[in-house]
mmCIF file of C-alpha atoms in Angstrom:
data_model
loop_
_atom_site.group_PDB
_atom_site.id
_atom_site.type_symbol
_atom_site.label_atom_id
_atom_site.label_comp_id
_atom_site.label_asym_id
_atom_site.label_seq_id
_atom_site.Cartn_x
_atom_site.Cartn_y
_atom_site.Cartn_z
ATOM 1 C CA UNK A 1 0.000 0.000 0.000
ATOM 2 C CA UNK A 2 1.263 4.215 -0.077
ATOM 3 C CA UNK A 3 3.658 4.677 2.655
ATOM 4 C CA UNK A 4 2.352 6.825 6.056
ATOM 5 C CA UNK A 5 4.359 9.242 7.712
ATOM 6 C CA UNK A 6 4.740 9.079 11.384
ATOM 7 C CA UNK A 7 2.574 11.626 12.965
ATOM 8 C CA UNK A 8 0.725 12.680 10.039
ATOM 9 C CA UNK A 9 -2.901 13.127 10.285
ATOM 10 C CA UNK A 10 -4.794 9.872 8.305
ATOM 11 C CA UNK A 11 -8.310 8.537 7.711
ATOM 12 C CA UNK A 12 -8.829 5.322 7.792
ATOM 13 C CA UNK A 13 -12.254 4.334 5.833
ATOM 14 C CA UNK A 14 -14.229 0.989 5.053
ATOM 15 C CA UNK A 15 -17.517 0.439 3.176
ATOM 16 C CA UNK A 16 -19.390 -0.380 6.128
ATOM 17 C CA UNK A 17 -21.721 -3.555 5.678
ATOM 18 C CA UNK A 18 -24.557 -5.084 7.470
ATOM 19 C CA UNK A 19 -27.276 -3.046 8.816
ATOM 20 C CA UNK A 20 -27.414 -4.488 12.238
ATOM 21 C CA UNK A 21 -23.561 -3.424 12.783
ATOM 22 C CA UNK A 22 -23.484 -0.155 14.585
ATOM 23 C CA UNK A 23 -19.534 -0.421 15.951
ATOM 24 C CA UNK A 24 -16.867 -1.433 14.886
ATOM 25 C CA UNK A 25 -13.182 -2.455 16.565
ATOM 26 C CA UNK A 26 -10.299 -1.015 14.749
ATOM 27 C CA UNK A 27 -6.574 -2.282 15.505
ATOM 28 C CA UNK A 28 -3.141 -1.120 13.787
ATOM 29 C CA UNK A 29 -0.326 -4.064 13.271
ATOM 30 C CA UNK A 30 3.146 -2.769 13.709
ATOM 31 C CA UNK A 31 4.961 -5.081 11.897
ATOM 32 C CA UNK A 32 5.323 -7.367 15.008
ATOM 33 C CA UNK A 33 2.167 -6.270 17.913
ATOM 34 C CA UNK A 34 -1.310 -5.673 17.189
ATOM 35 C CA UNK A 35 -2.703 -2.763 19.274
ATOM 36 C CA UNK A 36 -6.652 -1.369 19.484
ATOM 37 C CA UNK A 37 -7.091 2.250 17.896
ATOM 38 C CA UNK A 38 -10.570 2.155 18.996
ATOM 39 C CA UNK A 39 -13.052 -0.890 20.842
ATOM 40 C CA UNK A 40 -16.354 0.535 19.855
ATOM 41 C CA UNK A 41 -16.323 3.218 16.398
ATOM 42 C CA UNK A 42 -18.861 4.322 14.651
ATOM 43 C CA UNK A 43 -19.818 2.185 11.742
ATOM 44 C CA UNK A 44 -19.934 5.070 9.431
ATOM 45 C CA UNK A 45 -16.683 3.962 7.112
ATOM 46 C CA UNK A 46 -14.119 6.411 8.486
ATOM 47 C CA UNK A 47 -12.380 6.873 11.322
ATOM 48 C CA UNK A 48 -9.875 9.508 12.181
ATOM 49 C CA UNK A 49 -6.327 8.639 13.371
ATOM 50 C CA UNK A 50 -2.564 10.030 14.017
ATOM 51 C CA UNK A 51 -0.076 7.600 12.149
ATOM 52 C CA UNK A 52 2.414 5.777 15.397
ATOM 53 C CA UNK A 53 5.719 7.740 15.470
ATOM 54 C CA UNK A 54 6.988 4.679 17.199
ATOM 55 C CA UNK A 55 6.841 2.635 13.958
ATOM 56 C CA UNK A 56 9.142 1.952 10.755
ATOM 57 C CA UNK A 57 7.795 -0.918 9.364
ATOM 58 C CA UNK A 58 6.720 -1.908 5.373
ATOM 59 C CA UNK A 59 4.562 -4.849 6.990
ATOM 60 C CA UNK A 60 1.893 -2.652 8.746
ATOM 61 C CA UNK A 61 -2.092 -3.348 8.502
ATOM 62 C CA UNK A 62 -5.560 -2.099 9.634
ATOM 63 C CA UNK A 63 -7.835 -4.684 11.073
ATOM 64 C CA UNK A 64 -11.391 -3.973 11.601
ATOM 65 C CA UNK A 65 -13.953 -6.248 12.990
ATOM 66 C CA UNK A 66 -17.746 -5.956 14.241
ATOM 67 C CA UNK A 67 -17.877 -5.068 18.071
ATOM 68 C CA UNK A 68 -21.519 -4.310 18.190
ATOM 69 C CA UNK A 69 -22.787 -6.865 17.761
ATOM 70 C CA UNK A 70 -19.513 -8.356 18.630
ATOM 71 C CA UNK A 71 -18.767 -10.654 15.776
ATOM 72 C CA UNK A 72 -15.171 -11.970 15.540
ATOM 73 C CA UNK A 73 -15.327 -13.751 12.451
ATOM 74 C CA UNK A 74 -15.700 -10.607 10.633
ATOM 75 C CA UNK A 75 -12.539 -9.345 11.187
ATOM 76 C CA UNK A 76 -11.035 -7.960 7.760
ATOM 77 C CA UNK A 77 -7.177 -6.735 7.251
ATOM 78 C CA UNK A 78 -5.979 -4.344 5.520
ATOM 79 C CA UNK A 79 -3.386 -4.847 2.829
ATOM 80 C CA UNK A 80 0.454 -4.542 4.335
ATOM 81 C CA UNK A 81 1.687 -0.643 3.646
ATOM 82 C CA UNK A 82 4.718 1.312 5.028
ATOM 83 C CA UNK A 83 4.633 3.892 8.069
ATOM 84 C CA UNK A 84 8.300 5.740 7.892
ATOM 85 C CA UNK A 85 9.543 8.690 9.484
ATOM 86 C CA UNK A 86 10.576 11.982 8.149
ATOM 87 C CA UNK A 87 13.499 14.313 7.746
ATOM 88 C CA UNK A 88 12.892 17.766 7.414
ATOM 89 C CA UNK A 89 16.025 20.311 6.754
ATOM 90 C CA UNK A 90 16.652 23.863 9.208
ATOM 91 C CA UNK A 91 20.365 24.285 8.241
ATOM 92 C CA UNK A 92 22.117 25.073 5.673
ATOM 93 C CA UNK A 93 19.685 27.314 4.952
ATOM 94 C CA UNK A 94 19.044 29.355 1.147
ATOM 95 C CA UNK A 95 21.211 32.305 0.920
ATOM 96 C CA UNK A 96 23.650 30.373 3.881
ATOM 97 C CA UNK A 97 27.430 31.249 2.758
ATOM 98 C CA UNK A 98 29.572 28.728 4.154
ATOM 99 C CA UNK A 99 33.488 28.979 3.951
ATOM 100 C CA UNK A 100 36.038 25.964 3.590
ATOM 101 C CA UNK A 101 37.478 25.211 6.860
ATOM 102 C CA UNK A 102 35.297 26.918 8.747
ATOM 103 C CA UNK A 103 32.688 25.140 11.429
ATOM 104 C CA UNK A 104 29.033 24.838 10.706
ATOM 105 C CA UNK A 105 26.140 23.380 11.792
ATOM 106 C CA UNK A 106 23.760 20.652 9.932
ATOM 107 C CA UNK A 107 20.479 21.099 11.238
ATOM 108 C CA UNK A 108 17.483 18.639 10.743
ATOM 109 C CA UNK A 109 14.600 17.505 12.586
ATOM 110 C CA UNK A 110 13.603 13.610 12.907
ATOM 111 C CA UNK A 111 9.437 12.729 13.460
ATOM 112 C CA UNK A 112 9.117 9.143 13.722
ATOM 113 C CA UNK A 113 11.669 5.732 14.272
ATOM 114 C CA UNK A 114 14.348 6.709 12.791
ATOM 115 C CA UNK A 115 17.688 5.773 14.434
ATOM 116 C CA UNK A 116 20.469 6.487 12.516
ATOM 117 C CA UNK A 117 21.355 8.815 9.225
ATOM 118 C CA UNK A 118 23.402 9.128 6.631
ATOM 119 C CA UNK A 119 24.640 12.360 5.485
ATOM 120 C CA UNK A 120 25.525 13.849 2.134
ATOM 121 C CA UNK A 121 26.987 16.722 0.105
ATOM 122 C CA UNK A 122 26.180 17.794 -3.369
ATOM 123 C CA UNK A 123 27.662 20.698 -4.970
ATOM 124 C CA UNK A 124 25.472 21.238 -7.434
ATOM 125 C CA UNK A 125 22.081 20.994 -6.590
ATOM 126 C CA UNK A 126 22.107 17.316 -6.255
ATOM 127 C CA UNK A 127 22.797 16.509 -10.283
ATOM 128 C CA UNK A 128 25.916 14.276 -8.847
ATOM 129 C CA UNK A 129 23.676 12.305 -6.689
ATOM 130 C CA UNK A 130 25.519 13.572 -3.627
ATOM 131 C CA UNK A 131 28.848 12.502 -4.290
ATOM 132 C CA UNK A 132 30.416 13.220 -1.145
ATOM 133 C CA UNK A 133 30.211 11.564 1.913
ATOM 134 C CA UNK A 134 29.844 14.095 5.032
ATOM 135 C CA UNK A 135 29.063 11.082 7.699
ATOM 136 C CA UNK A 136 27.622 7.363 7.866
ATOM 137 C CA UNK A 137 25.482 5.990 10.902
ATOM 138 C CA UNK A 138 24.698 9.057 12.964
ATOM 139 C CA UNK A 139 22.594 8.294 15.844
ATOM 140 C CA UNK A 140 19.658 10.461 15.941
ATOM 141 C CA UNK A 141 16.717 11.251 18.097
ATOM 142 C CA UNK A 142 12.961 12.698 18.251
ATOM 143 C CA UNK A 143 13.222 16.132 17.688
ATOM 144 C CA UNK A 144 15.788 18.584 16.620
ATOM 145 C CA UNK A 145 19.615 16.846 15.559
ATOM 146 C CA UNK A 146 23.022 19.058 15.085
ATOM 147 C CA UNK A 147 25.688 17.532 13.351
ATOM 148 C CA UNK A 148 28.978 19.857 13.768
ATOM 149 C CA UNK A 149 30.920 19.809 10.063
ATOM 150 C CA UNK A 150 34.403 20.735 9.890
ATOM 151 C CA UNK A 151 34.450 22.036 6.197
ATOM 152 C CA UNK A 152 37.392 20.314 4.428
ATOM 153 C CA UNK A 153 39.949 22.452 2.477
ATOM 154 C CA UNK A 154 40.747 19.500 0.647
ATOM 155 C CA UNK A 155 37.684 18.429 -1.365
ATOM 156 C CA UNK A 156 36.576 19.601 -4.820
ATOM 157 C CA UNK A 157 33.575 20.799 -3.037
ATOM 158 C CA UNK A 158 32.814 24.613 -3.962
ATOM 159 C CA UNK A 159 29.321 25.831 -5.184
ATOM 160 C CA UNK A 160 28.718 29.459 -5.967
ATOM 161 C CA UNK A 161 24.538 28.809 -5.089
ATOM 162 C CA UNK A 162 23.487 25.292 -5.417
ATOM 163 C CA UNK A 163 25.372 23.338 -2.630
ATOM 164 C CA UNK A 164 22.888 21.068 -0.576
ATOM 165 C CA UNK A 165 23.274 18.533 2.236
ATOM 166 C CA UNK A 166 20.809 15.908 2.260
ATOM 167 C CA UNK A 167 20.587 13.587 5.677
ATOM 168 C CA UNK A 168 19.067 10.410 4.770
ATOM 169 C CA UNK A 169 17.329 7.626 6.974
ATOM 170 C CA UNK A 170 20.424 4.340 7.149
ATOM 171 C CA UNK A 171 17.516 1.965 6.948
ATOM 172 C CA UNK A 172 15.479 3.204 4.129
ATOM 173 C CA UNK A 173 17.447 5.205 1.544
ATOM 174 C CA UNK A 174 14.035 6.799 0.028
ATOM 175 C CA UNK A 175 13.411 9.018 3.668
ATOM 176 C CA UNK A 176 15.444 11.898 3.215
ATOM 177 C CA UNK A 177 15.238 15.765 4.066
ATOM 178 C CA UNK A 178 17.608 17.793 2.345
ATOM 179 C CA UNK A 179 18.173 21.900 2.295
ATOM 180 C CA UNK A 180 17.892 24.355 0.298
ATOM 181 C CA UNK A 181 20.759 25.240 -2.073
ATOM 182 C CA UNK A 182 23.566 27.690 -0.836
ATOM 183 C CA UNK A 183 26.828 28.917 -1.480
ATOM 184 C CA UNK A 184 30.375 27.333 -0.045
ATOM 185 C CA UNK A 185 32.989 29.267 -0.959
ATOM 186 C CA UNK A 186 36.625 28.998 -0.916
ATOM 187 C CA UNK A 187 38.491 31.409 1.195
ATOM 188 C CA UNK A 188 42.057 32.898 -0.358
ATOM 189 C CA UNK A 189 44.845 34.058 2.540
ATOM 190 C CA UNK A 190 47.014 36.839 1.969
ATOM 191 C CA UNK A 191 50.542 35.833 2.674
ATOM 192 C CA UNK A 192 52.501 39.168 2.162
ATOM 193 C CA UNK A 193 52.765 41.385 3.116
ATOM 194 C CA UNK A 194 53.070 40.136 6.708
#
């Protein structure tokens, strides 16, 4: 099924059957536990729910089944879909100027299970499919992450406006947040006179 995002706003619906069936259970598999959204909804064919940010799983379902009456055999599942978290981007920001061998800041937020990242450089708006390596396997949290770059002086890295970082979930390459484009600029030192 279409991927969820954790702690997006959803609505699950049904065609509700049988006229005698005025609630209806509603449960949410993981990917390993099955847990109740609601024990007695209305039988109207929607019901309005906050994807888990506890999840990352591609094997997660809906089950509904007729509570009142309670009628276990009617239990129907939903085809598997995906619930991932998201990446969004605060820094580099457009119109950022970053120098070679300087200090900045990579700033992202994480929603969701997501436990470690990946992060990339591209200098030129992402045409060479972020060439260069900034980290591998940073452990990340809930909530606003800083990762502290040390800009190389060595690395065929300039952009004059369409640098971009890109900080990508380890598990699942296709959850990414990545900035806007800026500038990272070389930096020339004047050695006489002294």
């Amino acid at each position: 099924g279409a991927p969820l995002v954790s702690g997006d706003p959803y609505t699950i619906t049904w065609t509700p059957t049988g006229a005698n069936v005025s609630k209806v259970k509603i449960e949410f598999f993981d990917g390993s536990a099955w847990s109740t959204l609601a024990e007695q909804a209305s039988n109207s064919g929607t019901y309005g729910w906050t994807v888990p940010s506890t999840t990352a799983s591609t094997n997660c379902k809906i089950r509904l089944t007729a509570s009142v009456p309670d009628q276990p055999a009617t239990a129907t599942e939903s085809p598997a879909f995906w619930v991932h978290g998201k990446i969004d981007m605060t820094a580099p920001a457009s119109g950022n100027q970053w120098t070679v061998g300087t200090s900045q800041n990579i700033v992202f937020n994480v929603t969701g299970k997501i436990d470690n990242v990946n992060i990339k450089y591209s200098k030129d708006g992402g045409t060479d499919n972020y060439a260069y390596t900034i980290a591998s396997g940073v452990a990340v949290t809930p909530g606003s992450n800083t990762y502290p770059l040390s800009i190389p002086t060595n690395q065929d890295i300039l952009s004059a406006a369409s640098g971009r970082v890109r900080v990508i979930d380890s598990a699942y390459a296709t959850v990414y947040g990545t900035s806007q484009d800026f500038m990272l600029k070389g930096v020339i030192g004047v050695l006489t006179p002294s």
